[in-house]
XYZ file of C-alpha atoms in Angstrom:
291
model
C -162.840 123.910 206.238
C -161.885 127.349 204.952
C -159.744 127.722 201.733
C -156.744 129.100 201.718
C -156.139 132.120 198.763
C -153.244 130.209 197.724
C -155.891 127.703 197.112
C -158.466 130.235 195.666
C -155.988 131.259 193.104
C -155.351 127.515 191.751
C -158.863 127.506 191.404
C -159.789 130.517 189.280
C -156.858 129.205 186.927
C -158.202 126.140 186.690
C -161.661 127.096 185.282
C -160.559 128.464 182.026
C -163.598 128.653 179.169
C -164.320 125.403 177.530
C -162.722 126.413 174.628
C -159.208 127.306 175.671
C -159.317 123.851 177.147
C -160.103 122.464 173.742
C -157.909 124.693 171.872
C -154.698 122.883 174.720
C -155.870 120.042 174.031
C -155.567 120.197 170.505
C -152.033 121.098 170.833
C -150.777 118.943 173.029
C -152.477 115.806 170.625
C -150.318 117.799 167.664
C -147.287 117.575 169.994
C -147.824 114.065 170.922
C -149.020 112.320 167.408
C -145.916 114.267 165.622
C -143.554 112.933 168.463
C -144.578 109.718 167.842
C -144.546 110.210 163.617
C -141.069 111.251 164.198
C -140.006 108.242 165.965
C -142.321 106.429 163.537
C -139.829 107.349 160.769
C -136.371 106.980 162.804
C -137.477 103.425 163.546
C -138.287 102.731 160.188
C -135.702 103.779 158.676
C -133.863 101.567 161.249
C -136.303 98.761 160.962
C -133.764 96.207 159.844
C -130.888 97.138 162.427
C -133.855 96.722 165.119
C -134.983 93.425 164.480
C -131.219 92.232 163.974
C -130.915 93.396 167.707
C -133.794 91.569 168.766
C -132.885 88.650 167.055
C -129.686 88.495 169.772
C -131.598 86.777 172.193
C -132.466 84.143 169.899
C -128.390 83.776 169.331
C -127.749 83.506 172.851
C -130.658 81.010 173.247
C -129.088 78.618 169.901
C -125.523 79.022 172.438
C -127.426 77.603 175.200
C -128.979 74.622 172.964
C -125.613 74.235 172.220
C -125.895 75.301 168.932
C -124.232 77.392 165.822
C -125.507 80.816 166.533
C -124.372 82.022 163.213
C -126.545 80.009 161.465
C -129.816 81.252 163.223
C -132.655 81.694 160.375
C -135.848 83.085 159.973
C -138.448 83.042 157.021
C -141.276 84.942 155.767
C -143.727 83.079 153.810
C -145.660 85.855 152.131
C -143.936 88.770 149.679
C -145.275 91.364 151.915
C -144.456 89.780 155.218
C -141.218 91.071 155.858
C -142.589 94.549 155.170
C -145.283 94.886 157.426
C -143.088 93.310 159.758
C -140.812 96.037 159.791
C -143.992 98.236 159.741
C -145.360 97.123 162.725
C -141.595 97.084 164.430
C -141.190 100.763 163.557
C -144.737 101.643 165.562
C -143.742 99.833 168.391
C -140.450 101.307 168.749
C -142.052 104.712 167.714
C -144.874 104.462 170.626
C -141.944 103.322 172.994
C -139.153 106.275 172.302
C -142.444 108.750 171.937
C -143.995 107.610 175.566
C -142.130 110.230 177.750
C -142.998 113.035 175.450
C -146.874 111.791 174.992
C -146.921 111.373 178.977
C -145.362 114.804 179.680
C -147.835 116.810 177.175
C -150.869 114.457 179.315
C -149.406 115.895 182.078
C -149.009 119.544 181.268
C -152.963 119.394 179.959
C -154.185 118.136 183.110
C -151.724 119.848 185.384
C -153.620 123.105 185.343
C -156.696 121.434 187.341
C -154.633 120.298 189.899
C -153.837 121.735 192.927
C -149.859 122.353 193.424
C -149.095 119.252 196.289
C -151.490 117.190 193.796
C -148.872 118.256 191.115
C -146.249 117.495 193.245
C -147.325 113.976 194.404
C -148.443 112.799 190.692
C -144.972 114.054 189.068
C -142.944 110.466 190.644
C -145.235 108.444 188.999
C -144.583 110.075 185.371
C -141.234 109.622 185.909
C -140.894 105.877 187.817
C -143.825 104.228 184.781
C -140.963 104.213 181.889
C -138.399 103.583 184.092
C -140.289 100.269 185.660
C -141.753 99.757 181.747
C -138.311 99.752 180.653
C -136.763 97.121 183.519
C -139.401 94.946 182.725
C -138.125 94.953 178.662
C -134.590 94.276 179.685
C -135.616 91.263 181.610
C -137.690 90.251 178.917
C -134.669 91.096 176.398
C -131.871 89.560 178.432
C -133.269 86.626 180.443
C -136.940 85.485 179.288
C -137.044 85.605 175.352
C -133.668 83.511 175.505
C -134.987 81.015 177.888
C -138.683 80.662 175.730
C -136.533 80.181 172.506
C -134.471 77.653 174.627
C -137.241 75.794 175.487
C -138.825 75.892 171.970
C -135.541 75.062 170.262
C -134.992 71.727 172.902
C -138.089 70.414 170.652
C -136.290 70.432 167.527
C -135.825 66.481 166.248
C -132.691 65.167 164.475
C -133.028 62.871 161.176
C -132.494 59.636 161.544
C -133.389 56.314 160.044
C -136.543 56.068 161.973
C -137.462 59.401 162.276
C -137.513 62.714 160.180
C -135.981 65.941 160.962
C -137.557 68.553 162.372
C -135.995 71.916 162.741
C -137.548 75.256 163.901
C -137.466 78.132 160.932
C -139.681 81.514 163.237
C -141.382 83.620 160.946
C -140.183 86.987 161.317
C -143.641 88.246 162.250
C -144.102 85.674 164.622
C -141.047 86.260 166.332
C -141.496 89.773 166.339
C -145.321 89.200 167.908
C -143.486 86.888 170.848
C -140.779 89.542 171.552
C -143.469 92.405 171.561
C -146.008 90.487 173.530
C -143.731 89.476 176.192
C -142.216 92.922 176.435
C -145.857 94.509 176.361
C -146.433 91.740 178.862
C -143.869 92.538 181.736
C -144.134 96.383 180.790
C -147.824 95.934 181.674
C -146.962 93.966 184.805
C -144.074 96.569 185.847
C -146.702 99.063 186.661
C -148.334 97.681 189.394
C -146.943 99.756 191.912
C -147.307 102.818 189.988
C -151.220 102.063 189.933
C -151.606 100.841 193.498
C -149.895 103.532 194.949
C -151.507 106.454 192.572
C -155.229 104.201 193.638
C -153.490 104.566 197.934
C -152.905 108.041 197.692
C -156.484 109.229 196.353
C -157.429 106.584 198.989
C -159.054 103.943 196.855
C -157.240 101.012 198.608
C -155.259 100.349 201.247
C -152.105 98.531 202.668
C -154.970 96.250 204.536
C -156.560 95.640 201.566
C -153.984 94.724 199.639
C -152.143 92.154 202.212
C -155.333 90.300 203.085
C -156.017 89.917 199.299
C -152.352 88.143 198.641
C -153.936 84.513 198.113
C -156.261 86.447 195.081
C -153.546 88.440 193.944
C -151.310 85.156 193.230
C -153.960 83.170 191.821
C -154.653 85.798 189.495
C -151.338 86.976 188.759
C -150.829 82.842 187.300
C -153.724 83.427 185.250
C -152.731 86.702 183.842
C -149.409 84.815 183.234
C -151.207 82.408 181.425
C -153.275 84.650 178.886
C -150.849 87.409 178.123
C -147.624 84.869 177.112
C -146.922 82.244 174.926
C -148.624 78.852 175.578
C -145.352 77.713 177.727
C -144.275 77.126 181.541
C -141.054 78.789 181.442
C -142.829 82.343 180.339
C -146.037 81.658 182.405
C -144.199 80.777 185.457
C -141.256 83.589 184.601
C -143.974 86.478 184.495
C -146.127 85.218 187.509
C -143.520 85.226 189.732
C -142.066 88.929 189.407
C -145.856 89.981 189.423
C -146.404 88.241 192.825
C -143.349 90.411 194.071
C -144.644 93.531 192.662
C -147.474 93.055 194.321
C -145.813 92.971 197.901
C -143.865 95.516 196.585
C -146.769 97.985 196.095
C -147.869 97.019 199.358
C -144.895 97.906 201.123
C -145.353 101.411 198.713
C -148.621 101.693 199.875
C -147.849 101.075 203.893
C -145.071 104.157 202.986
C -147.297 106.139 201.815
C -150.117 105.832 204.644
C -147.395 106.831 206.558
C -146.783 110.006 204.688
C -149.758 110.659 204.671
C -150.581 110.115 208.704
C -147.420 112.744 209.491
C -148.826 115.478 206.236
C -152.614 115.045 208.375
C -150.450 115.606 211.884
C -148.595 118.468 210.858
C -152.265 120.154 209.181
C -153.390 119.818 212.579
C -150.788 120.956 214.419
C -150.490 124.009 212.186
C -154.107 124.402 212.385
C -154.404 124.363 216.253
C -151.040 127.149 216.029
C -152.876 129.481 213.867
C -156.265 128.904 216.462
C -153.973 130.073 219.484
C -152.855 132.639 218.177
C -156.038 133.866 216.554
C -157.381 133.855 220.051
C -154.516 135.036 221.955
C -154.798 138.503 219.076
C -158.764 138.554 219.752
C -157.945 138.533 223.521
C -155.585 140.938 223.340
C -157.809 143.492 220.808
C -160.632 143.134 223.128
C -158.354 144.316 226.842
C -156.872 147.062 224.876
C -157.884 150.792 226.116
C -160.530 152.312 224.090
């Protein structure tokens, strides 16, 4: 198959010297860690306004206990606790508000090797990853923390004469590790379709594939569930199930894009067998001219 000099051009830019490449690469790592230093500091200096607004869900979760939600406390048991909570809050938040310019500056490094429909077909996918990252964090944030810290709080005992009270006081690192890992957790999960579909269009798997191995994909999406959250049905079951829906979601994504991909091939051919015609029909006609 001949290539184009559309083609021959994308290729000569692509194989720049070895040390160009490094000398891009080192600025788009400058770009990327100060980005994220930047939003390192913004979230640190807001470290205490953050983790009052992730405490929220554990107020609406004391409501559905029935509850005071004013008097929701937490503790830290070590001096330092508190400040390496907020430490660790501020990277998260940091990495999070940084992602889009870290995942355009990966993209403009590796853009330059790639031809321009391969540019063209990988640009969605930068933009739908944070998008589906950030749904999954707002169902974490405004259904499944307050249901775990519902379930959690429904274990609490009252004092009486035969029995002691026992009331639940989170640590504010420990509250901050469940609201991070079940945000990391569906985040994680909410790019499923984003990787089947990039792994369907460099043809790696297949619609096929993927709908005859449903019964695998649900057992494994329950144990997934079961490692990644807290040691609870209400999480396990709440992160399985919107995993096993992805899943027919990115095979309905891939079955789209096989079909995309079927009519792109058609058309190729159908330009192909154009530009054959009339390369014959202008030999044919060279050759019966008068000398």
């Amino acid at each position: 198959m001949s290539v184009s000099d559309s083609e021959k051009d994308e290729i000569e830019k692509s194989s720049a010297p070895l040390m160009e490449h490094l000398i891009e690469l080192r600025r788009r790592l400058i770009w990327s860690i100060g980005g994220f230093f930047v939003a390192f500091l913004v979230c640190f200096f807001f470290a205490k306004k953050l983790f009052n607004l992730l405490v929220v869900p554990f107020k609406w979760a004391t409501q559905w206990a029935g509850l005071d939600p004013h008097k929701v406390e937490l503790i830290y048991t070590a001096p330092q606790e508190f400040f390496f909570t907020q430490v660790k809050l501020a990277m998260f938040g940091g990495m999070v508000i940084a992602f889009p310019l870290i995942a355009t500056q990966i993209y403009k490094f590796i853009a330059p090797g790639l031809y321009k429909n391969e540019r063209n077909a990988f640009l969605p996918f930068l933009i739908a990853s944070p998008i589906l990252f950030l749904m999954g964090a707002s169902l974490v944030y405004f259904f499944f923390t307050p249901m775990v810290m519902w379930f959690f709080l429904a274990m609490q005992q009252a004092g009486t004469d035969d029995q002691v009270q026992i009331s639940l006081l989170p640590k504010v690192s420990e509250y901050l590790s469940l609201i991070m890992t079940l945000i990391f957790s569906f985040g994680l999960v909410f790019q499923l379709p984003v990787v089947t579909s990039l792994m369907t269009r460099v043809g790696m798997l297949s619609s096929k594939a993927l709908a005859e191995k449903r019964k695998w994909a649900i057992v494994i999406a329950f144990v997934v569930a079961a490692v990644l959250t807290p040691p609870d049905p209400m999480s396990q079951i709440g992160l399985a199930i919107p995993t096993i829906l992805l899943y027919e979601v990115s095979i309905w994504a891939a079955r789209f894009i096989e079909r995309d991909q079927v009519k792109q091939k058609l058309a190729r051919e159908k330009q192909e067998a154009a530009e054959a015609v009339a390369e014959k029909a202008a030999k044919a006609s060279s050759t019966q001219a008068p000398s």
